[in-house]
XYZ file of C-alpha atoms in Angstrom:
747
model
C 68.198 226.362 -197.300
C 68.675 224.235 -200.428
C 68.760 226.008 -203.797
C 68.401 223.722 -206.821
C 68.997 224.793 -210.422
C 69.152 223.134 -213.846
C 69.406 224.360 -217.464
C 68.518 227.936 -216.610
C 65.602 226.952 -214.382
C 65.515 227.776 -210.690
C 63.120 227.555 -207.804
C 61.145 230.748 -207.278
C 61.943 231.693 -203.667
C 59.847 234.586 -202.453
C 61.206 237.554 -200.548
C 59.781 236.075 -197.365
C 61.718 232.882 -197.966
C 64.912 234.737 -198.800
C 64.779 236.757 -195.595
C 64.735 233.589 -193.509
C 68.189 232.711 -192.269
C 69.106 229.193 -193.405
C 72.506 227.756 -194.337
C 72.731 227.889 -198.139
C 73.642 224.772 -200.086
C 73.734 224.775 -203.898
C 72.967 221.518 -205.699
C 72.711 220.621 -209.384
C 70.059 218.102 -210.438
C 68.817 216.626 -213.676
C 65.869 218.181 -215.486
C 63.810 215.016 -214.949
C 64.069 215.270 -211.190
C 63.900 219.041 -210.897
C 60.167 219.271 -210.207
C 60.328 216.642 -207.459
C 63.236 218.446 -205.816
C 61.273 221.684 -205.989
C 58.391 220.092 -204.082
C 60.780 218.697 -201.469
C 62.571 222.020 -200.988
C 59.278 223.882 -200.758
C 58.115 221.543 -197.998
C 61.357 222.079 -196.088
C 61.023 225.856 -196.424
C 57.333 225.860 -195.490
C 57.969 223.844 -192.343
C 60.983 225.960 -191.367
C 58.960 229.133 -191.900
C 55.992 227.758 -189.975
C 58.135 226.833 -186.981
C 60.151 230.033 -187.213
C 56.986 232.138 -187.169
C 55.717 230.289 -184.092
C 59.047 230.738 -182.324
C 59.208 234.406 -183.306
C 55.710 234.937 -181.918
C 56.753 233.424 -178.588
C 59.942 235.481 -178.498
C 58.320 238.773 -179.529
C 55.508 238.443 -176.991
C 57.720 237.778 -173.994
C 57.308 241.350 -172.800
C 53.525 241.363 -173.252
C 52.618 238.037 -171.723
C 53.792 237.635 -168.141
C 53.290 234.926 -165.546
C 53.424 235.174 -161.790
C 51.944 233.663 -158.654
C 48.591 235.184 -157.838
C 49.560 236.294 -154.313
C 52.681 238.057 -155.643
C 50.711 239.737 -158.407
C 48.061 240.948 -155.965
C 50.594 242.348 -153.496
C 52.600 244.111 -156.206
C 49.637 245.795 -157.886
C 48.373 246.906 -154.479
C 51.330 249.281 -154.297
C 51.299 252.605 -156.101
C 53.345 253.503 -159.192
C 53.897 249.876 -160.252
C 54.236 249.133 -163.957
C 52.503 245.880 -164.868
C 55.064 245.300 -167.610
C 57.732 244.846 -164.941
C 55.903 242.047 -163.117
C 56.330 238.304 -163.345
C 58.784 235.870 -164.811
C 59.293 235.494 -168.535
C 58.072 232.275 -170.126
C 60.845 231.339 -172.548
C 59.682 228.227 -174.447
C 56.369 226.785 -173.171
C 55.504 223.108 -172.924
C 52.851 223.298 -175.658
C 55.549 223.896 -178.290
C 56.100 220.491 -179.906
C 59.684 219.333 -179.630
C 60.762 221.852 -177.004
C 62.569 220.789 -173.800
C 59.485 221.217 -171.598
C 57.365 219.310 -174.116
C 59.868 216.441 -174.070
C 60.031 216.478 -170.279
C 56.264 216.128 -170.002
C 56.225 213.207 -172.440
C 58.855 211.445 -170.344
C 56.917 212.050 -167.128
C 53.727 210.747 -168.741
C 55.520 207.576 -169.840
C 56.764 207.000 -166.288
C 53.187 207.472 -165.037
C 52.210 204.355 -166.989
C 55.140 202.509 -165.447
C 54.087 203.507 -161.919
C 50.486 202.473 -162.530
C 50.862 199.325 -164.646
C 54.398 198.235 -163.828
C 57.014 197.226 -166.379
C 56.053 197.224 -170.033
C 55.899 193.943 -171.920
C 56.858 194.775 -175.489
C 58.989 197.256 -177.387
C 58.187 197.441 -181.119
C 60.192 199.335 -183.746
C 58.463 199.740 -187.127
C 60.443 201.219 -190.062
C 58.951 202.480 -193.328
C 59.517 200.279 -196.385
C 59.857 202.359 -199.600
C 59.141 199.227 -201.667
C 55.525 199.012 -200.468
C 53.095 198.666 -203.348
C 51.180 201.793 -202.282
C 54.361 203.872 -202.595
C 55.492 202.435 -205.924
C 52.069 202.872 -207.553
C 51.909 206.545 -206.526
C 55.316 207.425 -207.973
C 55.653 208.710 -211.525
C 57.816 206.833 -213.982
C 61.526 207.214 -213.203
C 60.934 208.657 -209.735
C 62.330 207.288 -206.496
C 60.814 207.367 -203.028
C 63.150 210.163 -201.879
C 61.735 212.412 -204.613
C 58.286 212.359 -202.967
C 58.560 212.428 -199.168
C 54.898 213.433 -198.964
C 53.871 210.052 -200.413
C 56.178 208.229 -198.001
C 54.707 210.074 -195.009
C 51.076 209.533 -196.045
C 51.559 205.815 -196.573
C 53.591 205.354 -193.396
C 51.042 207.290 -191.324
C 48.315 204.938 -192.532
C 50.487 201.893 -191.824
C 51.206 203.120 -188.292
C 47.487 203.495 -187.616
C 46.873 199.969 -188.923
C 49.664 198.619 -186.731
C 48.326 200.362 -183.609
C 44.813 199.051 -184.318
C 46.161 195.532 -184.756
C 48.068 195.740 -181.472
C 45.392 197.464 -179.380
C 42.085 196.325 -180.909
C 43.213 193.030 -182.424
C 44.781 191.885 -179.122
C 47.698 190.308 -180.968
C 49.756 190.098 -177.763
C 46.826 190.133 -175.367
C 44.700 192.951 -174.014
C 46.688 196.203 -174.176
C 46.404 198.238 -171.004
C 48.510 201.168 -172.164
C 50.735 202.196 -175.041
C 52.917 205.109 -176.059
C 54.630 205.699 -179.380
C 56.901 208.276 -180.982
C 57.718 208.976 -184.637
C 61.373 209.654 -185.439
C 63.494 210.341 -188.490
C 67.102 209.538 -189.070
C 69.041 212.369 -190.660
C 69.453 210.412 -193.882
C 66.835 207.712 -193.381
C 63.172 206.806 -193.506
C 60.618 207.471 -190.756
C 60.215 204.872 -188.046
C 58.058 204.527 -184.954
C 58.963 203.216 -181.482
C 56.026 201.678 -179.611
C 55.922 200.742 -175.939
C 53.161 198.295 -174.929
C 51.898 197.009 -171.605
C 49.747 193.930 -172.275
C 47.925 191.277 -170.280
C 50.198 188.488 -171.469
C 49.594 185.121 -169.808
C 52.173 184.834 -167.046
C 53.475 182.052 -164.847
C 54.354 183.349 -161.372
C 54.479 186.884 -162.858
C 57.175 185.824 -165.315
C 56.753 185.144 -169.021
C 57.699 181.561 -169.792
C 60.064 180.567 -172.606
C 57.194 178.982 -174.534
C 55.236 182.262 -174.404
C 58.267 184.199 -175.665
C 58.700 181.784 -178.581
C 54.999 182.189 -179.378
C 55.243 185.959 -179.727
C 58.849 186.587 -180.815
C 61.081 184.698 -183.226
C 64.772 185.254 -183.935
C 65.364 182.524 -186.497
C 65.410 182.217 -190.283
C 62.256 180.341 -191.445
C 62.386 177.166 -193.500
C 62.544 178.276 -197.162
C 60.783 175.116 -198.324
C 57.881 175.302 -195.846
C 57.325 179.084 -195.897
C 59.155 180.698 -198.851
C 57.214 184.006 -198.557
C 58.198 184.582 -194.922
C 61.747 183.494 -195.765
C 62.047 186.241 -198.406
C 60.545 188.883 -196.069
C 62.999 187.985 -193.290
C 65.889 187.966 -195.741
C 64.969 191.407 -197.077
C 64.111 193.162 -193.806
C 65.261 191.354 -190.664
C 68.906 190.410 -191.297
C 71.442 192.659 -189.581
C 74.608 193.288 -191.529
C 76.761 191.609 -192.443
C 79.391 193.616 -190.591
C 82.559 193.006 -188.604
C 85.128 190.706 -190.179
C 82.603 189.705 -192.860
C 82.199 193.279 -194.090
C 84.505 195.956 -192.681
C 82.946 198.609 -194.945
C 79.488 198.188 -193.452
C 77.793 201.440 -192.314
C 77.233 199.689 -188.992
C 80.992 199.792 -188.357
C 82.204 202.751 -186.304
C 85.969 203.255 -186.122
C 86.481 199.629 -187.102
C 84.193 198.316 -184.319
C 80.626 196.965 -184.604
C 78.219 199.606 -183.323
C 75.487 197.029 -182.581
C 75.470 193.766 -180.640
C 75.390 191.500 -183.685
C 76.299 188.722 -184.246
C 74.737 187.368 -181.048
C 75.286 184.029 -179.372
C 73.411 180.941 -180.531
C 71.032 179.302 -178.023
C 69.230 175.983 -178.265
C 66.334 177.332 -176.152
C 65.149 180.785 -175.073
C 66.685 182.053 -171.838
C 66.046 185.059 -169.618
C 68.606 187.857 -170.009
C 70.170 190.074 -167.378
C 69.570 193.377 -169.183
C 65.770 193.144 -169.411
C 65.768 191.442 -172.825
C 65.534 187.645 -173.227
C 68.154 185.608 -175.027
C 66.003 184.288 -177.830
C 66.261 180.825 -179.316
C 68.777 180.867 -182.162
C 69.628 177.340 -183.271
C 72.769 176.578 -185.228
C 72.635 174.927 -188.637
C 73.691 171.661 -186.986
C 70.617 171.835 -184.701
C 68.067 172.579 -187.417
C 68.725 176.248 -188.161
C 68.805 177.741 -191.653
C 70.970 180.211 -193.557
C 70.490 183.116 -195.944
C 72.929 184.501 -198.499
C 73.469 188.284 -198.388
C 75.995 189.767 -200.838
C 77.418 186.267 -201.403
C 77.932 185.819 -197.657
C 76.134 183.013 -195.798
C 74.546 184.216 -192.539
C 72.893 182.099 -189.842
C 70.507 182.872 -186.970
C 73.098 184.985 -185.144
C 72.269 187.862 -187.517
C 68.456 187.792 -187.246
C 66.669 190.751 -185.648
C 63.797 189.493 -183.396
C 60.396 189.747 -185.065
C 56.772 188.628 -184.863
C 55.503 186.384 -187.653
C 52.046 187.991 -187.925
C 53.349 191.551 -188.051
C 56.049 190.684 -190.548
C 53.585 188.968 -192.902
C 51.069 191.807 -192.568
C 53.360 194.775 -193.206
C 56.388 193.300 -195.015
C 58.804 195.766 -193.427
C 61.433 195.945 -190.709
C 59.493 195.375 -187.462
C 61.693 194.611 -184.467
C 59.707 193.111 -181.562
C 61.424 192.792 -178.164
C 60.135 191.381 -174.875
C 61.046 193.694 -171.978
C 60.759 192.815 -168.324
C 62.970 194.981 -166.103
C 62.732 198.587 -164.931
C 66.180 199.111 -166.452
C 64.804 198.565 -169.937
C 61.818 200.809 -169.162
C 64.097 203.692 -168.201
C 66.069 203.228 -171.391
C 62.936 203.187 -173.558
C 61.358 206.202 -171.861
C 64.520 208.194 -172.331
C 64.917 207.120 -175.944
C 61.394 207.847 -177.183
C 61.436 211.338 -175.657
C 64.977 212.454 -176.411
C 65.546 216.031 -177.510
C 67.758 217.400 -180.280
C 71.346 216.200 -180.525
C 73.671 219.168 -180.261
C 76.423 220.601 -178.131
C 77.316 224.284 -177.884
C 79.969 226.323 -176.148
C 81.025 229.937 -176.175
C 83.670 232.329 -174.893
C 82.682 235.615 -173.297
C 80.472 237.048 -170.604
C 77.637 234.988 -169.168
C 74.173 235.910 -170.448
C 70.696 234.718 -169.631
C 69.734 231.445 -171.287
C 67.688 231.875 -174.458
C 65.807 228.575 -174.729
C 64.385 229.471 -178.133
C 67.862 230.124 -179.533
C 69.189 226.891 -178.018
C 66.329 224.942 -179.580
C 66.847 226.522 -183.003
C 70.596 225.854 -182.932
C 70.040 222.127 -182.379
C 67.078 221.734 -184.725
C 67.394 219.523 -187.795
C 64.376 218.943 -190.020
C 64.693 216.650 -193.020
C 62.337 216.801 -196.011
C 60.611 213.665 -194.731
C 59.961 215.156 -191.284
C 58.879 218.444 -192.836
C 56.259 216.670 -194.930
C 54.955 214.838 -191.843
C 54.521 218.070 -189.881
C 53.001 219.992 -192.776
C 50.411 217.236 -193.209
C 49.534 217.597 -189.515
C 50.250 214.015 -188.437
C 50.855 213.193 -184.783
C 54.466 212.798 -183.623
C 53.553 211.341 -180.210
C 50.523 209.398 -179.109
C 49.542 207.497 -175.981
C 46.729 205.664 -174.264
C 45.111 206.035 -171.776
C 44.679 209.777 -171.290
C 46.782 211.476 -168.612
C 45.409 214.517 -166.790
C 48.036 216.926 -165.453
C 47.211 218.043 -161.909
C 48.495 221.322 -160.499
C 50.224 221.800 -157.138
C 50.555 225.255 -155.603
C 50.330 226.979 -152.255
C 47.310 229.039 -151.244
C 46.892 231.960 -153.700
C 50.052 230.672 -155.362
C 48.622 229.484 -158.686
C 50.230 230.670 -161.899
C 48.423 233.549 -163.595
C 48.919 234.677 -167.202
C 48.164 238.325 -167.771
C 48.881 241.368 -169.894
C 49.159 245.019 -169.040
C 45.495 245.462 -170.027
C 43.900 242.697 -167.921
C 45.823 242.806 -164.635
C 42.891 244.151 -162.607
C 40.469 241.586 -164.014
C 42.903 238.773 -163.247
C 43.206 239.939 -159.645
C 39.453 239.937 -159.146
C 38.890 236.620 -160.942
C 42.001 234.426 -160.781
C 41.772 231.183 -162.790
C 40.583 228.022 -161.068
C 43.184 225.252 -160.931
C 42.708 221.483 -160.683
C 43.779 221.582 -157.032
C 41.172 224.198 -156.116
C 38.513 222.262 -158.043
C 39.491 219.095 -156.138
C 39.011 220.909 -152.829
C 35.582 222.121 -153.976
C 34.335 218.725 -155.130
C 35.517 217.099 -151.887
C 33.302 219.554 -150.007
C 30.111 218.414 -151.789
C 30.758 214.910 -153.177
C 30.977 212.059 -150.666
C 32.690 209.744 -153.128
C 35.397 212.327 -153.846
C 36.207 212.327 -150.125
C 37.447 208.730 -150.525
C 39.979 209.640 -153.205
C 43.546 210.789 -153.280
C 44.383 213.714 -155.519
C 46.043 211.591 -158.285
C 42.972 209.277 -158.375
C 40.476 212.008 -159.246
C 41.206 211.788 -163.002
C 39.957 208.176 -163.112
C 36.463 209.141 -161.917
C 36.096 212.795 -162.947
C 36.879 214.662 -166.169
C 38.383 218.169 -166.124
C 35.852 220.285 -168.028
C 35.201 224.040 -167.979
C 37.473 224.514 -164.939
C 35.536 221.916 -162.924
C 35.656 218.196 -162.244
C 32.615 216.361 -163.645
C 31.883 212.648 -163.205
C 32.728 210.350 -166.095
C 29.709 209.236 -168.110
C 31.495 206.184 -169.510
C 33.484 203.449 -167.847
C 32.976 200.696 -165.293
C 30.396 201.120 -162.554
C 31.863 201.512 -159.077
C 30.369 199.086 -156.587
C 28.236 200.648 -153.813
C 28.405 204.079 -155.476
C 25.485 204.575 -157.903
C 26.226 207.001 -160.711
C 29.990 206.762 -160.286
C 32.018 205.314 -163.161
C 35.725 204.559 -163.395
C 37.479 205.400 -166.652
C 40.972 204.452 -167.883
C 42.288 208.036 -167.531
C 45.186 208.561 -165.124
C 46.252 211.596 -163.134
C 49.803 212.881 -162.808
C 50.675 215.427 -160.145
C 53.354 217.840 -161.308
C 56.736 217.283 -159.683
C 58.065 219.820 -157.184
C 61.744 220.385 -156.394
C 62.596 219.816 -152.702
C 64.103 223.309 -152.559
C 60.536 224.602 -152.675
C 60.021 223.215 -149.166
C 56.388 224.020 -148.418
C 55.059 223.175 -151.884
C 57.073 219.942 -151.907
C 55.494 218.815 -148.625
C 52.050 219.935 -149.832
C 52.452 217.544 -152.754
C 53.509 214.797 -150.346
C 50.326 215.294 -148.300
C 48.156 215.193 -151.428
C 49.562 211.735 -152.161
C 48.560 210.387 -148.717
C 45.540 212.359 -147.457
C 42.134 211.407 -148.909
C 39.386 213.904 -149.636
C 40.981 217.187 -148.508
C 38.594 220.128 -148.572
C 41.092 222.963 -148.084
C 44.674 223.835 -147.229
C 43.664 224.013 -143.563
C 42.270 220.480 -143.785
C 45.670 219.233 -144.974
C 47.430 220.932 -142.055
C 45.147 219.310 -139.448
C 46.097 215.998 -137.789
C 44.065 214.577 -134.851
C 42.253 217.921 -134.453
C 45.581 219.739 -134.162
C 46.310 222.347 -136.828
C 49.992 222.760 -137.622
C 51.586 225.899 -139.011
C 53.378 224.396 -142.016
C 52.967 221.461 -144.375
C 56.428 220.215 -143.443
C 55.512 219.926 -139.757
C 52.254 218.220 -140.752
C 54.182 215.596 -142.718
C 56.325 214.910 -139.643
C 53.218 214.523 -137.485
C 51.823 211.961 -139.930
C 55.113 210.051 -139.939
C 55.783 210.785 -143.593
C 59.262 212.112 -142.774
C 62.053 210.524 -140.774
C 62.797 212.135 -137.423
C 65.835 214.406 -137.215
C 66.896 212.880 -133.897
C 69.286 210.566 -135.717
C 71.269 213.599 -136.888
C 71.315 214.980 -133.342
C 72.778 211.716 -132.086
C 75.374 211.673 -134.864
C 76.493 215.253 -134.176
C 76.564 214.627 -130.435
C 78.748 211.567 -130.956
C 81.072 213.493 -133.286
C 81.433 216.280 -130.709
C 82.578 213.806 -128.049
C 85.425 212.359 -130.112
C 88.134 213.450 -132.537
C 88.976 212.165 -135.985
C 92.441 211.123 -134.808
C 90.976 208.820 -132.168
C 88.656 207.282 -134.768
C 91.660 206.597 -137.012
C 93.591 205.017 -134.158
C 90.637 202.796 -133.283
C 89.666 201.646 -136.780
C 92.875 201.932 -138.845
C 93.231 198.140 -139.015
C 89.716 197.836 -140.437
C 90.305 200.704 -142.879
C 93.478 199.139 -144.269
C 92.282 195.523 -144.336
C 91.348 195.578 -148.057
C 94.653 197.229 -148.962
C 96.588 194.531 -147.102
C 94.764 191.733 -148.960
C 95.294 193.377 -152.347
C 98.974 193.933 -151.592
C 99.534 190.290 -150.673
C 97.894 189.192 -153.914
C 100.252 191.360 -155.965
C 103.417 191.030 -153.828
C 103.457 187.458 -152.570
C 107.189 187.316 -151.819
C 107.480 190.771 -150.203
C 106.416 191.811 -146.762
C 104.792 195.130 -145.883
C 105.047 196.702 -142.461
C 102.072 198.050 -140.575
C 103.412 201.605 -140.842
C 103.642 201.293 -144.640
C 100.150 199.802 -144.751
C 98.645 202.611 -142.669
C 100.520 205.218 -144.701
C 99.132 203.788 -147.958
C 95.611 203.861 -146.503
C 96.028 207.515 -145.473
C 97.240 208.337 -148.995
C 94.100 206.861 -150.541
C 91.864 208.706 -148.088
C 93.640 211.983 -148.773
C 93.441 211.461 -152.551
C 89.696 210.911 -152.267
C 89.223 214.032 -150.131
C 91.347 216.173 -152.459
C 89.437 214.986 -155.523
C 86.256 216.207 -153.870
C 87.837 219.660 -153.562
C 88.623 219.312 -149.866
C 91.725 219.966 -147.766
C 94.633 217.830 -146.646
C 94.047 215.326 -143.862
C 95.944 217.573 -141.489
C 93.035 220.025 -141.604
C 90.744 217.296 -140.241
C 93.009 216.246 -137.396
C 94.261 213.068 -139.082
C 97.903 212.004 -139.551
C 99.491 213.283 -142.759
C 100.723 210.505 -145.079
C 104.332 210.476 -146.239
C 104.568 210.781 -150.015
C 108.024 209.895 -151.279
C 107.242 209.374 -154.916
C 105.839 212.811 -155.854
C 103.921 212.477 -159.091
C 104.564 208.740 -159.128
C 102.118 208.411 -156.230
C 99.469 210.412 -158.089
C 96.892 207.959 -159.382
C 95.556 210.439 -161.943
C 99.081 211.013 -163.244
C 99.783 207.303 -163.457
C 96.514 206.774 -165.343
C 97.481 209.359 -167.981
C 101.047 208.033 -168.380
C 100.435 204.289 -168.264
C 99.726 203.809 -171.978
C 101.750 201.181 -173.847
C 104.283 203.199 -175.859
C 104.793 200.411 -178.386
C 101.069 200.285 -179.143
C 100.884 204.078 -179.456
C 103.838 204.231 -181.810
C 102.323 201.447 -183.915
C 99.060 203.425 -184.185
C 100.982 206.493 -185.362
C 103.038 204.558 -187.939
C 99.986 202.822 -189.395
C 97.684 205.841 -189.560
C 99.908 208.817 -190.436
C 100.097 207.802 -194.134
C 96.281 207.682 -194.287
C 95.880 211.380 -193.422
C 94.542 213.637 -196.154
C 96.301 216.845 -197.109
C 94.050 218.968 -194.882
C 94.327 216.526 -191.979
C 98.118 216.456 -192.329
C 98.237 220.269 -192.200
C 96.254 220.358 -188.942
C 98.326 217.456 -187.584
C 101.707 219.158 -188.212
C 100.523 222.565 -187.009
C 99.295 221.083 -183.721
C 102.509 219.148 -183.077
C 104.596 222.223 -183.872
C 102.636 224.303 -181.344
C 103.195 221.617 -178.699
C 106.898 221.285 -179.514
C 107.483 225.059 -179.263
C 105.227 225.307 -176.193
C 103.233 228.183 -177.737
C 100.035 227.430 -175.810
C 97.553 228.196 -178.592
C 93.898 227.248 -179.036
C 92.908 225.413 -182.245
C 89.312 225.183 -183.448
C 88.606 222.323 -185.867
C 85.342 222.620 -187.815
C 84.311 220.099 -190.467
C 81.147 218.237 -191.570
C 80.302 214.827 -190.166
C 82.157 211.885 -191.672
C 85.252 213.854 -192.757
C 87.608 212.168 -190.289
C 87.787 214.510 -187.287
C 87.702 211.617 -184.797
C 90.314 209.705 -186.789
C 92.663 212.718 -186.748
C 92.144 213.356 -183.026
C 92.957 209.757 -182.103
C 96.219 209.919 -184.082
C 97.120 213.185 -182.323
C 96.417 211.612 -178.938
C 98.638 208.632 -179.746
C 101.458 210.868 -181.047
C 101.487 213.223 -178.067
C 101.247 210.429 -175.495
C 104.078 208.497 -177.133
C 106.409 211.483 -177.645
C 105.571 214.531 -175.562
C 103.653 213.466 -172.475
C 100.096 213.818 -171.213
C 97.156 214.409 -173.565
C 93.615 214.732 -172.185
C 90.598 213.926 -174.370
C 87.491 215.596 -172.923
C 84.110 215.649 -174.697
C 80.690 217.129 -174.057
C 78.910 213.748 -173.841
C 79.613 210.190 -172.749
C 78.837 208.802 -176.234
C 81.454 211.059 -177.808
C 83.975 210.080 -175.112
C 83.775 206.419 -176.129
C 85.005 207.324 -179.634
C 88.314 208.760 -178.363
C 91.168 206.713 -176.912
C 91.172 207.370 -173.169
C 88.308 209.815 -173.573
C 86.223 211.171 -170.701
C 83.487 213.776 -170.310
C 84.403 217.380 -169.583
C 82.421 217.180 -166.345
C 84.574 214.269 -165.205
C 87.901 215.620 -166.459
C 87.553 219.175 -165.184
C 85.068 218.638 -162.318
C 82.430 220.863 -163.921
C 79.042 221.338 -162.205
C 76.417 219.020 -163.705
C 73.937 221.839 -164.335
C 75.646 225.063 -165.375
C 72.338 226.934 -165.702
C 71.489 226.653 -161.999
C 74.803 228.052 -160.729
C 75.400 231.781 -160.857
C 79.192 231.534 -161.251
C 80.094 227.990 -162.352
C 83.716 227.007 -161.725
C 85.805 223.868 -162.024
C 86.015 222.123 -158.658
C 89.746 221.310 -158.780
C 91.939 222.057 -155.776
C 95.384 223.496 -156.524
C 97.074 220.693 -154.579
C 94.917 217.884 -155.946
C 96.074 215.068 -158.200
C 94.094 216.418 -161.137
C 95.715 219.848 -160.760
C 99.172 218.290 -161.037
C 98.061 216.397 -164.152
C 96.770 219.585 -165.806
C 100.067 221.333 -165.088
C 101.923 218.603 -166.991
C 99.357 218.345 -169.804
C 100.659 219.060 -173.317
C 97.397 218.731 -175.245
C 93.761 219.008 -174.196
C 91.141 218.003 -176.776
C 87.439 218.651 -176.482
């Protein structure tokens, strides 16, 4: 919570506001800006309270609202002395809560549905709000800035986004749009921006966009200031990245002295196709006809231009990055990015408790005043076209039922109708429905009042009077393979047309099978298990030692070639070669948490070097000591008083071998990463092994020699699905020996 005060004035926070638990920050502002700050704070509080009330409702009604499979509910209530409040599984944070993990998962699955139906997307557009728009400036009072009135910013940007979507979808700027999806996001200290994914009918040559077509839609060059001075000024103000790097080491785009983006890029005379899904746009040098702009007295050429579209840039006069995408790799990246959840990492010490998804969501939630205004005004955060209908999958009498202690009996007598049951019913009476697969039903029928009804709008279907095809798509919910029968039921629904019942799906060539899994095998949808029988039979007839004897030359062939490349003048005997091969095999097995090769009937390698033969140990002790010492000498004087205190305390603990745990807590941007890197260099250059383990791969890249905790300590990938999660490190493994010698572990 932010509390602002000036000259005896203060914001009147009601008792309801005061009871809400927010971190308190006190700020002093001028009297001129006090009213604007009051509006901004009120919007933040209102949005926090609104979300908190919704979350509290979900949490407080967990015991009243239960969910269970219908067959389980019916069987349980059939017994005597059963309390309805003890039935079912708690619903923690449902998918209809905007921003929750299930909500984000469904958005990602919907985006991939477009990819499966239409193929790769064609364009990725990023549109950022421009606070200098005339509409914003005219609405501000004298002396006010855009950050004083986030409500004005959000209203104007919402209107601009609608205009942009209309221009792209109805104006056919890039061709006929078949589908689109967009997401509104806010940087923690920035303006709102929208990411748009488009799949268009762009003219193609052999299914590939030509260089001329790319140049027609996307430009990455500075315009001629004499021919088009207006566009030149817009590009200069909005589409120049940086400068950063050697030209400006203090740029916010510099992270730990390294450019965080890919600029400046390479100059190209003509547009070329890239390997990462993005083309290499034409960027001519000044000698080949390119132009320059001057930013902060620094001349920049086309290497610093963010790709844009001329029409969009002229229309909206803002930062609008337009990228041509063509590979599935870029699609996966975009789908993940536009549906990412909150950025947070949490850990705790103590006994394991059940996961509280609401608490996890609240702990990682950050809502700026700009985002709060957007949500209070009721604007959409996500939007997409065409419509996607979610289709249920469940076993017979296995649909999910929501009930309370007061309506259990009524729910048993009249369980809700699901989309799967309605599909069975319509296939019994509608001949056209019998020609459809389950995912196709949404294109011809609309889900209305628990029934499928034919679309009244759309294209007429040839030879089927009264049937129309709409743009809507169907997505069948995913099923984990551990749920064997339901998983194979879903597989049948993707291949069998017009099923009328569960029994219909189990029948193949007038033979009714007992399970859906056996039915899938009969239809050839699953590979036969005979291959595993042959493999096990072959393994039973031979021993691992005989396999090693037969193929040891083939196993060690790569090692022999690598050795000759590195040791041209030395000779290696076959016994040494085989021994080295056995060492590598044993290292691999031990890293997986297995046993020594002796346990598998293979020869045991001779290890003469002890830790020197441990690849993990060599990796942690192979740093250049001169470079590490230079890092320490250059950076120790730059430490602040607080950093120096933590630095000396940590080194003293290591020197005295006290084995303590230090928790470092500080706001972002205060130099935690800088301090940790100096500690790593000092310990590695003076004391021995230091391991830098982080909770995410992005954080690991910021530390010298950093790695994720899952990689360093062999943690299970999903801790929530394992009852007793443990580190998968064998006592005799290489990693175990490294941990025994470790002086400092950072995370």
